[in-house]
Tab-separated table of C-alpha atoms in Angstrom:
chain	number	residue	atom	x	y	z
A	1	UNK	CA	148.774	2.856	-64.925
A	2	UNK	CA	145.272	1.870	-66.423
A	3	UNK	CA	144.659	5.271	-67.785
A	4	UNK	CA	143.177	5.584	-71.351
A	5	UNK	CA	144.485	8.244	-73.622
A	6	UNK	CA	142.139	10.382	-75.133
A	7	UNK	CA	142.327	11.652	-78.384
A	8	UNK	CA	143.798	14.964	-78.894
A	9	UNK	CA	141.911	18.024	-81.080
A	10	UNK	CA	144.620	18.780	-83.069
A	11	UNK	CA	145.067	15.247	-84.402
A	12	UNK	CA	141.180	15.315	-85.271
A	13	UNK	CA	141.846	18.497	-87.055
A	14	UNK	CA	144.519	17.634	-88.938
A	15	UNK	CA	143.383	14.483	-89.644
A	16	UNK	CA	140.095	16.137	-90.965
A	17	UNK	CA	141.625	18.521	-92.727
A	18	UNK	CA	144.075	16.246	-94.608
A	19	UNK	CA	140.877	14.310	-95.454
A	20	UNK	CA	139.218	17.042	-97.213
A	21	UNK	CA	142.715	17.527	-98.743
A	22	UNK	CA	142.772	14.433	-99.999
A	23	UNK	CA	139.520	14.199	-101.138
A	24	UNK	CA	139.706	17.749	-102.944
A	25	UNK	CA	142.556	16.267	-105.319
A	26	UNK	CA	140.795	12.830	-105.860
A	27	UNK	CA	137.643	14.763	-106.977
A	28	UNK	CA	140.467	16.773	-109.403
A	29	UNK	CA	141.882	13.763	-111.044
A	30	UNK	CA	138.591	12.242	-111.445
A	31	UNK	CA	137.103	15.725	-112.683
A	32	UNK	CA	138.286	15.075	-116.179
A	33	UNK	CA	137.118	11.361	-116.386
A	34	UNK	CA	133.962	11.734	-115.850
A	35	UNK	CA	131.772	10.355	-118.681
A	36	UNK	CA	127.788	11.037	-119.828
A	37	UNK	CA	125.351	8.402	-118.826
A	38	UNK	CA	123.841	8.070	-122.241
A	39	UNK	CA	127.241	7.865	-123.992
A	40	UNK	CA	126.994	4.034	-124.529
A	41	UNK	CA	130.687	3.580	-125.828
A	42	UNK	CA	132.135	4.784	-122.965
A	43	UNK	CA	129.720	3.373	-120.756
A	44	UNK	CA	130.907	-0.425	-121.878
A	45	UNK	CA	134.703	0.487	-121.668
A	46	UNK	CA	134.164	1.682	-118.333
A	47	UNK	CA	132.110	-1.032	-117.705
A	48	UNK	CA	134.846	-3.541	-119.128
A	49	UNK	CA	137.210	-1.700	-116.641
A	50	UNK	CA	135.253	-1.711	-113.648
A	51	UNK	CA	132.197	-3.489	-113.745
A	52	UNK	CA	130.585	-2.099	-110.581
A	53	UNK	CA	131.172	1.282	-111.794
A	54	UNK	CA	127.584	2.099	-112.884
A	55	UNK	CA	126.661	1.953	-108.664
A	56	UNK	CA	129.647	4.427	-108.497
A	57	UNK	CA	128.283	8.396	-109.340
A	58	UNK	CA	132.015	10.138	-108.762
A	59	UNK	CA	132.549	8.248	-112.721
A	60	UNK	CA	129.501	10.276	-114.012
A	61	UNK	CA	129.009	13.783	-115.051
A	62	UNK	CA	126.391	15.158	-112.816
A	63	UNK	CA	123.299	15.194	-113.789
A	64	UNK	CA	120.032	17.408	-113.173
A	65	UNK	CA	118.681	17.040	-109.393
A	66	UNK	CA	114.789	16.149	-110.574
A	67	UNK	CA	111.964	15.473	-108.359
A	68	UNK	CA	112.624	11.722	-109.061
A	69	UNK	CA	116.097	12.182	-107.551
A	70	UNK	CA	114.449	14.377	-104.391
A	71	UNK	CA	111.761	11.151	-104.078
A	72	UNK	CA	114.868	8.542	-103.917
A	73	UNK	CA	117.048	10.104	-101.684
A	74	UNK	CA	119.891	10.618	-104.307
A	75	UNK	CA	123.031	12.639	-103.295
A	76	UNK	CA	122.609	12.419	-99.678
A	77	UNK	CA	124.711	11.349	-97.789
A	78	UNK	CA	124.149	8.049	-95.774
A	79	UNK	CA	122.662	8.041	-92.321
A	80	UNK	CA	124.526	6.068	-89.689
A	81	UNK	CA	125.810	4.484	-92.751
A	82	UNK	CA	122.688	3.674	-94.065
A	83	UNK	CA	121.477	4.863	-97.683
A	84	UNK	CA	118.795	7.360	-97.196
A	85	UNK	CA	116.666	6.282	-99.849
A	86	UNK	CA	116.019	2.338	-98.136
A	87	UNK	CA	115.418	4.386	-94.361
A	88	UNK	CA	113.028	7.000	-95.957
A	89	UNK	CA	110.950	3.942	-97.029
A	90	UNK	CA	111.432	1.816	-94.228
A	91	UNK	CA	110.341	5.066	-91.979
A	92	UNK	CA	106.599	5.297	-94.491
A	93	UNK	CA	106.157	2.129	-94.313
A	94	UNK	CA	106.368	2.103	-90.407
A	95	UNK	CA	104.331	4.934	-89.807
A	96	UNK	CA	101.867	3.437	-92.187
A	97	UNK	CA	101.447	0.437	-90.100
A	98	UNK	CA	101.458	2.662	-87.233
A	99	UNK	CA	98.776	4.352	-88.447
A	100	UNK	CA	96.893	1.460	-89.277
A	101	UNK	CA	97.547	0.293	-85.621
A	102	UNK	CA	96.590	3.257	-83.996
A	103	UNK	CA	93.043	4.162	-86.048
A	104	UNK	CA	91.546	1.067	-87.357
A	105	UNK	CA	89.869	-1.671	-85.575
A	106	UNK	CA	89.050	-5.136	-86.888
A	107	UNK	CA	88.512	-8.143	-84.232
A	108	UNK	CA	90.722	-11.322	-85.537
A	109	UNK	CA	93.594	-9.156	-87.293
A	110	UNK	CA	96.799	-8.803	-84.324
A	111	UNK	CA	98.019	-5.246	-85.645
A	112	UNK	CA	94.088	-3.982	-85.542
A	113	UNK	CA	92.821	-6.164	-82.682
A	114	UNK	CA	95.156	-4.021	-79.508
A	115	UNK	CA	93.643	-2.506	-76.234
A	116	UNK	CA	91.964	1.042	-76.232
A	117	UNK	CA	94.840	2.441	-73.958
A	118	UNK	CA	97.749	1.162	-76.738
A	119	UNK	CA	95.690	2.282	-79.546
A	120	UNK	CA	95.761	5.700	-77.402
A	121	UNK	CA	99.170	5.705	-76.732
A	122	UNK	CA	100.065	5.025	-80.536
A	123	UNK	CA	97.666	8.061	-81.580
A	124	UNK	CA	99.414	10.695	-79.491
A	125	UNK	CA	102.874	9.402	-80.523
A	126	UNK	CA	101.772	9.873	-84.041
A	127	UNK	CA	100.428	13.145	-83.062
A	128	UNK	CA	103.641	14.164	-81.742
A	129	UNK	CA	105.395	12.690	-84.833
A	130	UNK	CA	103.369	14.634	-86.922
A	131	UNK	CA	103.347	17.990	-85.277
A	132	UNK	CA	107.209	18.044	-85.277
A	133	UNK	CA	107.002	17.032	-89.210
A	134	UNK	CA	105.127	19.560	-89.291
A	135	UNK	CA	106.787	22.499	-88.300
A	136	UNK	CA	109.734	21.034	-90.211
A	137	UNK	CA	107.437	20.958	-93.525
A	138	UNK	CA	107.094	24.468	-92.808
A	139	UNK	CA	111.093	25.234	-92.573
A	140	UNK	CA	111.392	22.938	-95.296
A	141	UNK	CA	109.431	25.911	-97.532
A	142	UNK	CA	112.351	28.029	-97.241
A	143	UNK	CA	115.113	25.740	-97.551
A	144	UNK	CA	114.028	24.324	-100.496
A	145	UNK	CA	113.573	28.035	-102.045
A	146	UNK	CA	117.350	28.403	-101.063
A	147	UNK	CA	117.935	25.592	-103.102
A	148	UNK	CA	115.230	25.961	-106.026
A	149	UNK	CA	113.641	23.164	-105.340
A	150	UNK	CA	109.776	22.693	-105.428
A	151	UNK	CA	108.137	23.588	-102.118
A	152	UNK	CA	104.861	21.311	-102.803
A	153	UNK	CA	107.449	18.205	-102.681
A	154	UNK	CA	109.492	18.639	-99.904
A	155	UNK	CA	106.483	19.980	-97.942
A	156	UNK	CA	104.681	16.579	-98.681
A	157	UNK	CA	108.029	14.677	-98.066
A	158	UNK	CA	109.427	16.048	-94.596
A	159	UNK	CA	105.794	16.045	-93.538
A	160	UNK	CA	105.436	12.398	-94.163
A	161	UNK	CA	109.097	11.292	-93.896
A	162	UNK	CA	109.912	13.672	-91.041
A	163	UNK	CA	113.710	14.639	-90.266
A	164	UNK	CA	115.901	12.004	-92.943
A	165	UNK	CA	113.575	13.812	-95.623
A	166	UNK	CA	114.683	17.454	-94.271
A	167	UNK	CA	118.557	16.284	-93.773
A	168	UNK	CA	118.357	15.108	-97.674
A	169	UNK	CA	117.205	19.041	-98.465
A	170	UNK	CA	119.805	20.594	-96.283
A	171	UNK	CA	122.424	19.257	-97.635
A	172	UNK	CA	121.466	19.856	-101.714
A	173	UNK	CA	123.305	22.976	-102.498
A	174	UNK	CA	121.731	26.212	-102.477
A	175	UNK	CA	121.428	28.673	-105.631
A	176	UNK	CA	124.143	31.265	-104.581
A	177	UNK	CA	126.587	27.679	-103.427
A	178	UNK	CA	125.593	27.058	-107.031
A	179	UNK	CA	126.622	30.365	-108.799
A	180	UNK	CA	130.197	30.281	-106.874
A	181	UNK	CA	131.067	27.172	-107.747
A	182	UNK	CA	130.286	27.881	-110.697
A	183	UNK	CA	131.857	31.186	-111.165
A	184	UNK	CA	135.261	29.147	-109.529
A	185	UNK	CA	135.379	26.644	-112.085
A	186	UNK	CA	135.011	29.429	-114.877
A	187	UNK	CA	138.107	31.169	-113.411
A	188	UNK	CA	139.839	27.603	-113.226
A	189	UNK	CA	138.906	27.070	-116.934
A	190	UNK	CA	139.678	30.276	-117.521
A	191	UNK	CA	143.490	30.076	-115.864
A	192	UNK	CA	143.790	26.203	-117.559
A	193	UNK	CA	143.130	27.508	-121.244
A	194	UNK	CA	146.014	30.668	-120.094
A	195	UNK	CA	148.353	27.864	-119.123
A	196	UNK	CA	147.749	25.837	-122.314
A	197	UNK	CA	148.456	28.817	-124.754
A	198	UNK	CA	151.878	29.548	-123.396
């Protein structure tokens, strides 16, 4: 017949939701083995048991999201599977060499030695670039006030890093996200110590 069966909906539902099933209960198990960073002990034996395990956050308890972990891109999620933190640099260092491209000339050097009409060319792109950063910088004010994050940083980082750096804020958590799950895991605690009595 030649025909080529497409995939149904309801599969990719169910399929997703038996996903986030099973991804729900491995974050359970692993809820209760997760061990401080600084607690050297049980950093060896875990070490001893899985020696890659230190790459591996999910063995961890979580720690404070600082402005070193906003500047490296930790906790977000990868990017056409593609750490965030490598692209975000790879993306500055581009548009630096854009830049350098596009506004400086010096006879001899290839990247700073190009025709006036490329050099042109490059200078509205990065005008475009940067106008659309920009407007994102200025969304990125009240997403990161959702989240409680400092403004100043994420201002300076979507405007220089553009969209990844704006994808890494929307996805941190944001205060009231915070305070249910929060409020969930008291009532679990709570209805855990209840059990554990009787």
């Amino acid at each position: 017949d030649g025909a080529i069966p497409l995939p149904d909906i309801k599969d990719t539902l169910r399929r997703k939701e038996m996903e986030a099933e099973m991804a729900r209960i491995e974050e359970e198990e692993t809820a209760t083995k997760k061990i401080d960073r600084k607690d050297r002990k049980a950093l060896l034996k875990l070490l001893e048991q899985q020696p890659y395990a230190d790459a591996d956050d999910s063995f961890f308890e979580e720690e404070e999201y600082t402005t070193v972990s906003a500047l490296l891109g930790e906790r977000a999620k990868p990017f056409l599977g593609i750490p965030t933190g490598p692209l975000q640099v790879g993306h500055f260092i581009g548009a630096l060499v854009i830049v350098l491209m596009a506004f400086i000339e010096y006879p001899g050097f290839p990247l700073t030695n190009l025709p006036s009409p490329l050099r042109g060319a490059l200078q509205g792109g990065l005008g475009t670039v940067y106008a659309i950063n920009a407007v994102l910088a200025v969304l990125a004010v009240f997403k990161a006030g959702e989240r409680g994050q400092p403004a100043p940083l994420w201002i300076a980082k979507v405007f220089s890093v553009g969209g990844l750096a704006y994808d890494q804020l929307t996805q941190l958590p944001t205060l009231e996200q915070i305070e249910k799950a929060k409020a969930q895991k008291g009532k679990r605690a709570l209805r855990n110590k209840t059990k554990n009595k009787y």
